[in-house]
Amino acid sequence: MTPVIVWFRDDLRLSDQSALHAAIETGRPVLPVFILDDGSAERWAPGGASRWWLHHSLAALQQSLQECGARLTLRRGDSVATIADVARQTGAVEVFTGGSVDPRARRLDQAAAAALGGGFHRMRTTTLFHPDSVRTKAGGAYSVYTPFANACLALGGPKAPLPAPRTIRGADPLVSDCLEDWGLLPGKPDWAVGLRETWTPGEAGAMERAEAFLDHGLSGYAVARDHPAHDGTSMLSPHLHFGEISASQLWHMAHRRPAGPARDIFIRELLWREFCANLLWHHPALPDAPLKPEFAKMPWRDDQAGLRAWRRGQTGVPIVDAGMRQLWHTGWMHNRVRMIVASFLVKHLMMPWQDGEAWFWDTLVDADLASNAGNWQWVAGCGADAAPYFRIFNPILQGKKFDADGVYVRQWVPELGRLDPRHIHAPWDAPADTLTRAGVSLGNTYPKPIVDLGIGRSRALEAYARIRESA
Ligand SMILES: Cc1cc2nc3c(=O)[nH]c(=O)nc-3n(C[C@H](O)[C@H](O)[C@H](O)COP(=O)(O)OP(=O)(O)OC[C@H]3O[C@@H](n4cnc5c(N)ncnc54)[C@H](O)[C@@H]3O)c2cc1C
């Protein structure tokens, strides 16, 4: 019997996998396929940290499919040509796959649908709701988060998740690439040590983290989520990005926990993800161009030395450096600190938000076209429902408020480890003998700030005010 193909893309799991489910329902043998299409000069090809994650996630998926009776075929090349080729080789006339909000994937879908005719089925696997099902009363797209979230909540929640199949009638396997040969893992230097220490990619790892967070973290989430030194958030973002757990599964799992403000806030965070996905669906240029067109005229600076210092966590501003080093070591950064480091780059240094977005893209294990672009534009003030232009995060006050004891800074910036909490967020203001006692020599053991925060702030405010006037 000719098989049906399941084309895995952004949904590397077996449970709540509507494409896989529909394929099994046909009663035909199932051929699972994953295509690595990274040969083009695509600007948003997966970055280093994403490739590391993808390797491990695919290894886990291969294993779970095999345990159910199916073999994952791996192919590398142009997605559309490859899926059409696999269909030709096997005689399959039906391909089931997950939908994506990524503009490139949408273009490829159109081409694949044309190549495969009526047998191309795209199912919703990555978002809670189909982006076209959440619209304003006038039928338009939402550009403000709160009414968008309220509209989602009014839909009454996503459908109950589908169970994972116990067995799959696997099709005769095709010749497959070897995952190891794809070179997704770093060679030398091996920069992935911290990633290995921090994460367990794959569906089982995702479920374990989700259960642990919902059982032990959710009740304290409302407060703890803002404090980067605490394990106060779920750290599920990379698992969600690779679709190792679906947003719908999480929604329903959360709703099996006691109701209350913490649960509501968590659901609303999932809706921020949904909002960003929705924005990208309606504004495919979101990763590259400001949603507010007047921001194209922003007089950004070209401070390459500042950008380098920011990337390396050597700006001399402790909470910024702590965040950037957490990112480099673990492939992840706490949300509060993401806002602080992003604000520092685009406002204090006046560097284009796209430079920060590109660095996050390469280094985050949860790098997500929609959430990354949506949040960078939000911080820069040029996006949907953006932070007001005059909101410039003060890294000293943010540090004092959300890392009052300096535990987070001490963890990631050990050079300041012996500095007391009163001075840890602004060591340049500490008395000389305090610095000496703590073994800190500014400009030697730890950098002096690369920008005067007051001057940087005024410069940004002036530029932003000019843009506003010209709008
Ligand atoms: C400049 C900047 C860039 C960002 N880039 C990304 C990115 O590339 N990928 C990404 O997944 N998130 C991004 N975020 C959003 C947010 O920082 C992360 O989703 C969050 O830190 C992930 O940690 P968590 O899973 O513990 O979150 P939790 O607090 O446990 O939240 C649960 C889930 O809700 C979603 N979520 C929470 N906050 C946001 C948000 N502000 N926007 C969108 N979704 C959200 C995530 O899927 C997250 O896993 C960015 C934020 C900023 C300020």
Short mmCIF file of C-alpha atoms and ligand atoms in Angstrom, two decimals:
data_model
loop_
_atom_site.label_atom_id
_atom_site.label_comp_id
_atom_site.label_asym_id
_atom_site.label_seq_id
_atom_site.Cartn_x
_atom_site.Cartn_y
_atom_site.Cartn_z
CA MET A 1 0.00 0.00 0.00
CA THR A 2 1.40 3.44 -0.81
CA PRO A 3 2.28 5.45 2.28
CA VAL A 4 1.26 8.89 3.45
CA ILE A 5 3.98 11.34 4.43
CA VAL A 6 4.19 13.30 7.68
CA TRP A 7 6.49 16.23 7.14
CA PHE A 8 7.78 17.30 10.57
CA ARG A 9 8.86 20.92 10.79
CA ASP A 10 8.21 23.13 13.85
CA ASP A 11 6.45 20.38 15.81
CA LEU A 12 8.97 17.74 16.84
CA ARG A 13 6.66 15.68 19.05
CA LEU A 14 4.20 12.80 18.88
CA SER A 15 1.48 14.03 21.24
CA ASP A 16 -0.97 16.71 20.13
CA GLN A 17 0.50 16.32 16.65
CA SER A 18 -2.47 16.85 14.37
CA ALA A 19 -0.48 16.18 11.17
CA LEU A 20 0.69 12.81 12.48
CA HIS A 21 -2.77 12.04 13.85
CA ALA A 22 -4.46 12.77 10.52
CA ALA A 23 -1.90 10.67 8.67
CA ILE A 24 -2.52 7.68 10.96
CA GLU A 25 -6.28 8.11 10.50
CA THR A 26 -5.92 7.44 6.78
CA GLY A 27 -5.09 3.82 7.65
CA ARG A 28 -2.08 3.90 5.33
CA PRO A 29 1.53 3.28 6.34
CA VAL A 30 3.14 6.46 7.62
CA LEU A 31 6.48 7.84 6.42
CA PRO A 32 7.80 10.55 8.78
CA VAL A 33 10.21 12.96 7.09
CA PHE A 34 12.31 15.92 8.25
CA ILE A 35 14.08 18.15 5.72
CA LEU A 36 17.01 20.39 6.61
CA ASP A 37 16.73 23.22 4.11
CA ASP A 38 19.71 25.38 5.05
CA GLY A 39 21.51 25.65 1.74
CA SER A 40 20.11 29.00 0.66
CA ALA A 41 21.48 32.38 1.63
CA GLU A 42 18.36 32.87 3.75
CA ARG A 43 18.93 35.67 6.29
CA TRP A 44 16.99 33.87 8.99
CA ALA A 45 18.50 30.39 8.60
CA PRO A 46 18.77 28.79 12.08
CA GLY A 47 21.59 30.16 14.22
CA GLY A 48 24.24 28.17 16.09
CA ALA A 49 22.26 27.57 19.31
CA SER A 50 19.14 26.56 17.35
CA ARG A 51 21.15 24.08 15.30
CA TRP A 52 22.52 22.53 18.49
CA TRP A 53 18.99 22.15 19.83
CA LEU A 54 17.65 20.82 16.53
CA HIS A 55 20.24 18.04 16.49
CA HIS A 56 19.21 16.77 19.90
CA SER A 57 15.51 17.27 19.31
CA LEU A 58 15.66 15.24 16.09
CA ALA A 59 17.61 12.49 17.85
CA ALA A 60 14.84 12.31 20.47
CA LEU A 61 12.12 12.29 17.80
CA GLN A 62 13.89 9.53 15.87
CA GLN A 63 13.98 7.45 19.03
CA SER A 64 10.31 7.93 19.94
CA LEU A 65 9.12 7.26 16.39
CA GLN A 66 11.19 4.10 16.31
CA GLU A 67 9.67 2.93 19.59
CA CYS A 68 6.23 3.32 17.96
CA GLY A 69 7.22 1.43 14.83
CA ALA A 70 8.15 4.18 12.32
CA ARG A 71 11.49 5.43 11.02
CA LEU A 72 12.24 9.11 10.52
CA THR A 73 13.70 9.83 7.08
CA LEU A 74 16.16 12.72 7.14
CA ARG A 75 16.90 14.63 3.96
CA ARG A 76 18.84 17.80 3.28
CA GLY A 77 18.03 20.18 0.44
CA ASP A 78 15.43 22.44 -1.01
CA SER A 79 12.22 21.67 0.95
CA VAL A 80 9.77 21.69 -1.91
CA ALA A 81 11.93 19.72 -4.35
CA THR A 82 12.80 17.20 -1.63
CA ILE A 83 9.25 16.58 -0.40
CA ALA A 84 8.06 16.23 -4.01
CA ASP A 85 10.92 13.81 -4.64
CA VAL A 86 10.06 11.68 -1.58
CA ALA A 87 6.42 11.62 -2.70
CA ARG A 88 7.45 10.50 -6.20
CA GLN A 89 9.81 7.85 -4.85
CA THR A 90 7.19 6.29 -2.59
CA GLY A 91 4.10 6.93 -4.68
CA ALA A 92 2.58 8.89 -1.77
CA VAL A 93 -0.17 11.28 -2.83
CA GLU A 94 -0.82 12.79 0.57
CA VAL A 95 1.50 14.91 2.73
CA PHE A 96 0.47 16.08 6.20
CA THR A 97 2.39 18.88 7.84
CA GLY A 98 2.12 21.57 10.50
CA GLY A 99 1.36 25.18 9.64
CA SER A 100 3.89 27.90 10.39
CA VAL A 101 3.63 31.66 10.68
CA ASP A 102 7.15 32.05 9.26
CA PRO A 103 6.79 33.90 5.93
CA ARG A 104 9.39 31.70 4.24
CA ALA A 105 7.60 28.50 5.33
CA ARG A 106 4.35 29.97 4.04
CA ARG A 107 5.91 30.66 0.65
CA LEU A 108 7.28 27.13 0.56
CA ASP A 109 3.87 25.75 1.52
CA GLN A 110 2.31 27.40 -1.49
CA ALA A 111 4.97 25.90 -3.74
CA ALA A 112 4.61 22.46 -2.09
CA ALA A 113 0.83 22.59 -2.42
CA ALA A 114 1.23 23.41 -6.12
CA ALA A 115 3.73 20.59 -6.59
CA LEU A 116 1.65 18.01 -4.72
CA GLY A 117 -1.81 19.08 -5.78
CA GLY A 118 -4.78 18.37 -3.53
CA GLY A 119 -2.80 15.97 -1.34
CA PHE A 120 -1.01 18.67 0.67
CA HIS A 121 -2.61 19.10 4.11
CA ARG A 122 -1.41 21.81 6.47
CA MET A 123 -2.65 21.47 10.04
CA ARG A 124 -2.36 23.89 12.96
CA THR A 125 0.34 22.60 15.30
CA THR A 126 2.27 25.59 16.63
CA THR A 127 -0.23 28.20 17.81
CA LEU A 128 -3.26 28.01 20.08
CA PHE A 129 -5.61 29.37 17.43
CA HIS A 130 -5.35 29.84 13.71
CA PRO A 131 -4.07 33.42 13.22
CA ASP A 132 -7.00 34.25 10.96
CA SER A 133 -9.50 33.18 13.62
CA VAL A 134 -8.48 36.00 16.01
CA ARG A 135 -9.64 39.22 14.36
CA THR A 136 -11.04 42.54 15.48
CA LYS A 137 -14.78 43.16 15.17
CA ALA A 138 -14.05 44.99 11.91
CA GLY A 139 -12.25 41.87 10.65
CA GLY A 140 -8.75 43.38 10.90
CA ALA A 141 -5.59 42.25 12.65
CA TYR A 142 -4.95 43.23 16.27
CA SER A 143 -2.08 45.59 16.91
CA VAL A 144 -2.53 45.92 20.67
CA TYR A 145 -1.86 43.02 23.02
CA THR A 146 -4.63 43.35 25.63
CA PRO A 147 -7.63 43.29 23.28
CA PHE A 148 -5.90 40.51 21.34
CA ALA A 149 -5.46 38.46 24.53
CA ASN A 150 -9.06 39.15 25.56
CA ALA A 151 -10.29 38.02 22.14
CA CYS A 152 -8.29 34.78 22.52
CA LEU A 153 -9.71 34.20 26.00
CA ALA A 154 -13.21 34.80 24.65
CA LEU A 155 -12.67 31.90 22.23
CA GLY A 156 -12.78 29.68 25.32
CA GLY A 157 -9.42 27.98 24.90
CA PRO A 158 -7.91 25.69 22.29
CA LYS A 159 -9.23 22.21 21.52
CA ALA A 160 -8.20 19.42 23.89
CA PRO A 161 -4.81 18.03 22.88
CA LEU A 162 -4.59 14.80 20.90
CA PRO A 163 -2.96 11.82 22.60
CA ALA A 164 0.34 10.41 21.35
CA PRO A 165 -0.10 7.29 19.24
CA ARG A 166 0.99 4.07 20.97
CA THR A 167 1.95 2.44 17.71
CA ILE A 168 2.41 3.71 14.18
CA ARG A 169 2.20 1.53 11.11
CA GLY A 170 5.49 2.67 9.66
CA ALA A 171 6.10 2.71 5.92
CA ASP A 172 9.08 0.92 4.42
CA PRO A 173 11.98 3.17 5.35
CA LEU A 174 13.76 5.18 2.68
CA VAL A 175 17.46 5.87 2.54
CA SER A 176 18.01 8.54 5.14
CA ASP A 177 20.83 10.98 5.88
CA CYS A 178 22.72 10.40 9.08
CA LEU A 179 21.96 13.12 11.64
CA GLU A 180 25.60 13.21 12.75
CA ASP A 181 26.66 14.10 9.20
CA TRP A 182 24.61 17.28 9.17
CA GLY A 183 27.17 19.08 11.31
CA LEU A 184 24.60 20.82 13.50
CA LEU A 185 26.80 20.52 16.58
CA PRO A 186 29.76 22.84 17.18
CA GLY A 187 33.21 21.57 16.33
CA LYS A 188 36.13 23.30 17.98
CA PRO A 189 35.80 25.30 20.11
CA ASP A 190 32.96 23.40 21.73
CA TRP A 191 30.83 26.31 22.96
CA ALA A 192 27.89 24.07 23.86
CA VAL A 193 29.09 22.88 27.31
CA GLY A 194 26.70 25.21 29.14
CA LEU A 195 23.84 24.26 26.84
CA ARG A 196 24.35 20.57 27.63
CA GLU A 197 24.40 21.35 31.36
CA THR A 198 21.16 23.34 31.17
CA TRP A 199 18.83 21.55 28.76
CA THR A 200 17.27 18.23 27.79
CA PRO A 201 15.88 18.80 24.29
CA GLY A 202 13.08 16.53 23.14
CA GLU A 203 9.47 15.77 23.97
CA ALA A 204 10.24 13.86 27.19
CA GLY A 205 12.46 16.69 28.46
CA ALA A 206 9.75 19.22 27.60
CA MET A 207 7.06 17.30 29.45
CA GLU A 208 9.28 16.80 32.48
CA ARG A 209 10.04 20.52 32.65
CA ALA A 210 6.39 21.45 32.17
CA GLU A 211 5.22 19.11 34.95
CA ALA A 212 7.95 20.30 37.31
CA PHE A 213 7.12 23.96 36.67
CA LEU A 214 3.36 23.55 36.97
CA ASP A 215 3.70 21.46 40.17
CA HIS A 216 6.35 23.54 41.91
CA GLY A 217 6.76 26.89 40.13
CA LEU A 218 3.35 28.05 39.01
CA SER A 219 2.02 29.05 42.43
CA GLY A 220 4.89 31.51 42.98
CA TYR A 221 5.07 32.64 39.33
CA ALA A 222 3.33 36.00 39.76
CA VAL A 223 6.22 37.34 41.86
CA ALA A 224 9.18 35.06 41.15
CA ARG A 225 8.99 35.50 37.37
CA ASP A 226 10.51 38.97 37.60
CA HIS A 227 13.56 37.96 39.62
CA PRO A 228 16.31 36.58 37.42
CA ALA A 229 18.21 34.91 40.26
CA HIS A 230 15.23 32.64 41.01
CA ASP A 231 14.11 29.73 38.87
CA GLY A 232 10.79 31.53 38.73
CA THR A 233 9.76 30.96 35.11
CA SER A 234 9.05 27.77 33.21
CA MET A 235 12.07 27.86 30.85
CA LEU A 236 9.83 26.15 28.33
CA SER A 237 10.48 28.61 25.47
CA PRO A 238 12.90 26.43 23.46
CA HIS A 239 10.65 23.39 23.90
CA LEU A 240 7.72 25.49 22.66
CA HIS A 241 9.72 26.89 19.78
CA PHE A 242 10.69 23.44 18.48
CA GLY A 243 7.19 22.18 19.13
CA GLU A 244 8.30 19.50 21.59
CA ILE A 245 5.30 20.52 23.61
CA SER A 246 2.37 22.43 22.14
CA ALA A 247 0.98 25.66 23.50
CA SER A 248 -2.40 23.88 23.65
CA GLN A 249 -1.00 21.11 25.83
CA LEU A 250 0.44 23.69 28.20
CA TRP A 251 -2.81 25.64 28.25
CA HIS A 252 -4.76 22.54 29.24
CA MET A 253 -2.14 21.31 31.71
CA ALA A 254 -2.19 24.73 33.39
CA HIS A 255 -5.98 24.64 33.58
CA ARG A 256 -5.78 21.40 35.55
CA ARG A 257 -3.94 23.38 38.27
CA PRO A 258 -5.74 25.59 40.82
CA ALA A 259 -7.20 28.80 39.40
CA GLY A 260 -5.69 32.09 40.54
CA PRO A 261 -3.66 35.10 39.47
CA ALA A 262 -0.46 33.09 38.89
CA ARG A 263 -2.19 30.77 36.46
CA ASP A 264 -3.84 33.70 34.68
CA ILE A 265 -0.52 35.48 34.28
CA PHE A 266 1.10 32.34 32.88
CA ILE A 267 -1.70 31.93 30.35
CA ARG A 268 -1.29 35.58 29.39
CA GLU A 269 2.41 34.96 28.76
CA LEU A 270 1.46 32.16 26.38
CA LEU A 271 -0.77 34.71 24.72
CA TRP A 272 2.21 37.05 24.24
CA ARG A 273 3.74 34.26 22.19
CA GLU A 274 0.49 33.97 20.30
CA PHE A 275 0.37 37.75 19.78
CA CYS A 276 3.88 37.77 18.29
CA ALA A 277 2.94 34.86 16.00
CA ASN A 278 -0.15 36.77 14.95
CA LEU A 279 1.91 39.88 14.21
CA LEU A 280 4.29 37.93 11.99
CA TRP A 281 1.37 36.30 10.19
CA HIS A 282 -0.07 39.70 9.32
CA HIS A 283 3.26 41.56 8.92
CA PRO A 284 5.75 39.24 7.22
CA ALA A 285 8.40 41.99 7.20
CA LEU A 286 8.33 42.14 11.04
CA PRO A 287 11.88 40.69 11.49
CA ASP A 288 13.45 43.29 9.21
CA ALA A 289 11.46 46.52 9.13
CA PRO A 290 9.88 48.67 11.86
CA LEU A 291 6.13 48.35 12.09
CA LYS A 292 5.99 52.10 12.61
CA PRO A 293 7.49 53.32 9.32
CA GLU A 294 8.76 56.63 10.73
CA PHE A 295 11.37 54.62 12.69
CA ALA A 296 13.16 53.82 9.44
CA LYS A 297 14.52 57.39 9.78
CA MET A 298 15.92 56.82 13.27
CA PRO A 299 19.49 58.20 13.44
CA TRP A 300 21.02 54.98 14.78
CA ARG A 301 24.71 55.05 15.65
CA ASP A 302 27.33 52.76 14.19
CA ASP A 303 29.16 51.81 17.36
CA GLN A 304 30.78 48.48 16.48
CA ALA A 305 33.01 48.52 19.56
CA GLY A 306 29.92 49.04 21.74
CA LEU A 307 28.11 46.22 19.98
CA ARG A 308 31.08 43.89 20.54
CA ALA A 309 31.24 44.80 24.23
CA TRP A 310 27.49 44.21 24.55
CA ARG A 311 27.69 40.80 22.89
CA ARG A 312 30.55 39.69 25.12
CA GLY A 313 29.07 40.98 28.36
CA GLN A 314 31.83 43.57 28.77
CA THR A 315 29.85 46.82 28.87
CA GLY A 316 30.79 47.65 32.45
CA VAL A 317 27.10 47.73 33.42
CA PRO A 318 26.74 44.69 35.67
CA ILE A 319 23.17 43.54 35.03
CA VAL A 320 23.63 43.94 31.28
CA ASP A 321 26.85 41.93 31.36
CA ALA A 322 25.27 39.26 33.57
CA GLY A 323 22.44 38.78 31.09
CA MET A 324 24.68 38.65 28.04
CA ARG A 325 26.94 36.10 29.73
CA GLN A 326 23.96 33.98 30.82
CA LEU A 327 22.89 34.01 27.16
CA TRP A 328 26.31 32.97 25.91
CA HIS A 329 26.68 30.19 28.47
CA THR A 330 23.17 28.69 28.49
CA GLY A 331 21.55 29.87 25.24
CA TRP A 332 18.79 31.52 27.25
CA MET A 333 18.24 34.75 29.18
CA HIS A 334 15.63 35.69 31.73
CA ASN A 335 12.82 37.84 30.24
CA ARG A 336 13.33 40.79 32.60
CA VAL A 337 17.01 40.89 31.69
CA ARG A 338 16.25 40.53 27.96
CA MET A 339 14.28 43.76 28.26
CA ILE A 340 17.13 45.47 30.13
CA VAL A 341 19.90 44.43 27.72
CA ALA A 342 17.75 45.24 24.69
CA SER A 343 16.86 48.68 26.02
CA PHE A 344 20.55 49.31 26.79
CA LEU A 345 21.55 48.46 23.21
CA VAL A 346 18.87 50.41 21.36
CA LYS A 347 18.53 53.33 23.73
CA HIS A 348 21.75 53.91 25.68
CA LEU A 349 23.96 52.85 22.77
CA MET A 350 21.44 53.87 20.07
CA MET A 351 22.33 50.83 18.00
CA PRO A 352 19.75 49.44 15.53
CA TRP A 353 17.42 46.90 17.12
CA GLN A 354 18.12 44.55 14.19
CA ASP A 355 21.72 44.15 15.45
CA GLY A 356 20.47 42.89 18.78
CA GLU A 357 17.84 40.74 17.14
CA ALA A 358 20.51 39.09 14.96
CA TRP A 359 22.74 38.29 17.95
CA PHE A 360 19.81 36.82 19.87
CA TRP A 361 18.90 34.84 16.76
CA ASP A 362 22.31 33.21 16.70
CA THR A 363 22.73 32.59 20.41
CA LEU A 364 19.26 31.85 21.85
CA VAL A 365 18.09 28.24 22.00
CA ASP A 366 14.53 29.62 21.83
CA ALA A 367 15.29 31.96 18.88
CA ASP A 368 11.91 32.46 17.30
CA LEU A 369 11.29 34.69 14.31
CA ALA A 370 8.01 36.04 15.67
CA SER A 371 8.82 36.42 19.38
CA ASN A 372 12.32 37.75 18.78
CA ALA A 373 11.27 40.38 16.26
CA GLY A 374 8.07 41.28 18.12
CA ASN A 375 9.94 41.86 21.37
CA TRP A 376 12.87 43.76 19.85
CA GLN A 377 10.42 46.07 18.11
CA TRP A 378 8.50 46.39 21.37
CA VAL A 379 11.62 47.48 23.27
CA ALA A 380 12.77 49.79 20.46
CA GLY A 381 9.36 51.47 20.51
CA CYS A 382 8.68 50.84 16.82
CA GLY A 383 6.48 47.75 17.11
CA ALA A 384 2.91 46.88 17.90
CA ASP A 385 1.74 48.01 21.32
CA ALA A 386 5.32 49.09 21.89
CA ALA A 387 6.84 50.44 25.06
CA PRO A 388 6.44 54.25 24.98
CA TYR A 389 9.50 55.90 23.49
CA PHE A 390 10.39 57.64 26.75
CA ARG A 391 10.54 54.33 28.61
CA ILE A 392 14.24 53.73 28.94
CA PHE A 393 15.09 50.97 31.38
CA ASN A 394 17.55 52.25 33.95
CA PRO A 395 19.84 49.24 34.43
CA ILE A 396 20.88 50.37 37.92
CA LEU A 397 17.33 50.76 39.21
CA GLN A 398 16.22 47.56 37.46
CA GLY A 399 19.11 45.72 39.09
CA LYS A 400 18.33 47.13 42.54
CA LYS A 401 14.65 46.25 42.17
CA PHE A 402 14.84 42.79 40.67
CA ASP A 403 18.24 41.58 41.87
CA ALA A 404 18.40 43.42 45.16
CA ASP A 405 21.07 41.17 46.71
CA GLY A 406 23.06 41.02 43.51
CA VAL A 407 22.83 37.22 43.42
CA TYR A 408 22.24 37.14 39.66
CA VAL A 409 25.08 39.54 38.89
CA ARG A 410 27.43 37.63 41.19
CA GLN A 411 26.58 34.35 39.44
CA TRP A 412 27.42 35.60 35.95
CA VAL A 413 29.98 38.33 36.69
CA PRO A 414 32.24 36.67 39.24
CA GLU A 415 34.75 39.55 39.03
CA LEU A 416 32.24 41.50 41.14
CA GLY A 417 31.54 38.56 43.46
CA ARG A 418 32.88 40.21 46.60
CA LEU A 419 31.22 43.58 46.08
CA ASP A 420 28.42 44.25 48.51
CA PRO A 421 24.82 44.58 47.27
CA ARG A 422 24.77 48.36 47.77
CA HIS A 423 27.39 48.83 45.04
CA ILE A 424 27.08 45.79 42.84
CA HIS A 425 24.78 47.43 40.30
CA ALA A 426 26.89 50.59 39.95
CA PRO A 427 30.49 49.75 40.92
CA TRP A 428 31.76 53.04 39.41
CA ASP A 429 29.99 54.89 42.25
CA ALA A 430 31.58 52.77 44.99
CA PRO A 431 34.28 54.33 47.20
CA ALA A 432 37.81 53.40 46.15
CA ASP A 433 38.54 51.42 49.33
CA THR A 434 35.31 49.39 48.92
CA LEU A 435 36.41 48.41 45.42
CA THR A 436 39.91 47.56 46.63
CA ARG A 437 38.59 45.36 49.44
CA ALA A 438 36.37 43.52 46.92
CA GLY A 439 39.35 43.03 44.57
CA VAL A 440 37.76 45.18 41.87
CA SER A 441 39.86 47.50 39.76
CA LEU A 442 37.68 49.23 37.19
CA GLY A 443 39.28 49.23 33.78
CA ASN A 444 41.43 46.25 34.82
CA THR A 445 39.50 43.44 36.50
CA TYR A 446 36.13 44.74 35.21
CA PRO A 447 35.41 47.35 32.50
CA LYS A 448 34.42 50.92 33.17
CA PRO A 449 30.94 51.61 31.71
CA ILE A 450 31.16 52.05 27.94
CA VAL A 451 28.55 54.79 28.05
CA ASP A 452 27.53 57.39 30.61
CA LEU A 453 23.99 56.25 31.38
CA GLY A 454 22.69 59.82 31.81
CA ILE A 455 24.19 61.05 28.54
CA GLY A 456 23.01 57.93 26.68
CA ARG A 457 19.52 58.41 27.99
CA SER A 458 19.30 62.09 26.98
CA ARG A 459 20.71 61.35 23.52
CA ALA A 460 18.06 58.66 22.98
CA LEU A 461 15.23 60.83 24.28
CA GLU A 462 16.16 63.63 21.88
CA ALA A 463 16.34 61.28 18.88
CA TYR A 464 13.06 59.60 19.78
CA ALA A 465 11.32 62.93 20.28
CA ARG A 466 12.46 64.05 16.80
CA ILE A 467 11.07 60.85 15.26
CA ARG A 468 7.78 61.38 17.05
CA GLU A 469 7.51 64.94 15.76
CA SER A 470 8.17 63.77 12.21
CA ALA A 471 5.46 61.07 12.40
C1 LIG B 1 14.38 41.45 23.28
C2 LIG B 1 13.61 40.18 23.51
C3 LIG B 1 13.77 39.10 22.64
C4 LIG B 1 13.04 37.92 22.84
N1 LIG B 1 13.22 36.87 21.98
C5 LIG B 1 12.51 35.73 22.15
C6 LIG B 1 12.67 34.62 21.27
O1 LIG B 1 13.44 34.66 20.30
N2 LIG B 1 11.95 33.49 21.52
C7 LIG B 1 11.07 33.42 22.56
O2 LIG B 1 10.45 32.36 22.74
N3 LIG B 1 10.88 34.46 23.38
C8 LIG B 1 11.57 35.61 23.22
N4 LIG B 1 11.39 36.66 24.09
C9 LIG B 1 10.29 36.59 25.08
C10 LIG B 1 10.64 36.06 26.47
O3 LIG B 1 11.79 36.69 26.96
C11 LIG B 1 10.84 34.55 26.48
O4 LIG B 1 9.77 33.90 25.85
C12 LIG B 1 10.91 34.04 27.93
O5 LIG B 1 11.97 34.66 28.62
C13 LIG B 1 11.11 32.56 27.93
O6 LIG B 1 11.30 32.08 29.24
P1 LIG B 1 10.25 31.12 29.90
O7 LIG B 1 9.92 29.99 28.99
O8 LIG B 1 10.80 30.75 31.23
O9 LIG B 1 8.98 32.06 30.05
P2 LIG B 1 7.70 31.95 30.98
O10 LIG B 1 7.64 33.18 31.81
O11 LIG B 1 7.64 30.65 31.68
O12 LIG B 1 6.50 32.09 29.94
C14 LIG B 1 5.88 30.95 29.33
C15 LIG B 1 5.96 31.08 27.83
O13 LIG B 1 5.25 32.24 27.40
C16 LIG B 1 5.87 32.78 26.24
N5 LIG B 1 6.31 34.15 26.52
C17 LIG B 1 6.58 34.71 27.72
N6 LIG B 1 6.91 36.01 27.57
C18 LIG B 1 6.84 36.27 26.25
C19 LIG B 1 7.07 37.42 25.47
N7 LIG B 1 7.43 38.61 25.99
N8 LIG B 1 6.92 37.33 24.13
C20 LIG B 1 6.57 36.17 23.53
N9 LIG B 1 6.32 35.04 24.24
C21 LIG B 1 6.47 35.09 25.57
C22 LIG B 1 7.08 31.91 25.94
O14 LIG B 1 6.72 30.96 24.96
C23 LIG B 1 7.36 31.25 27.28
O15 LIG B 1 8.03 30.03 27.17
C24 LIG B 1 12.13 37.84 23.93
C25 LIG B 1 11.99 38.92 24.80
C26 LIG B 1 12.74 40.08 24.60
C27 LIG B 1 12.55 41.23 25.55
#
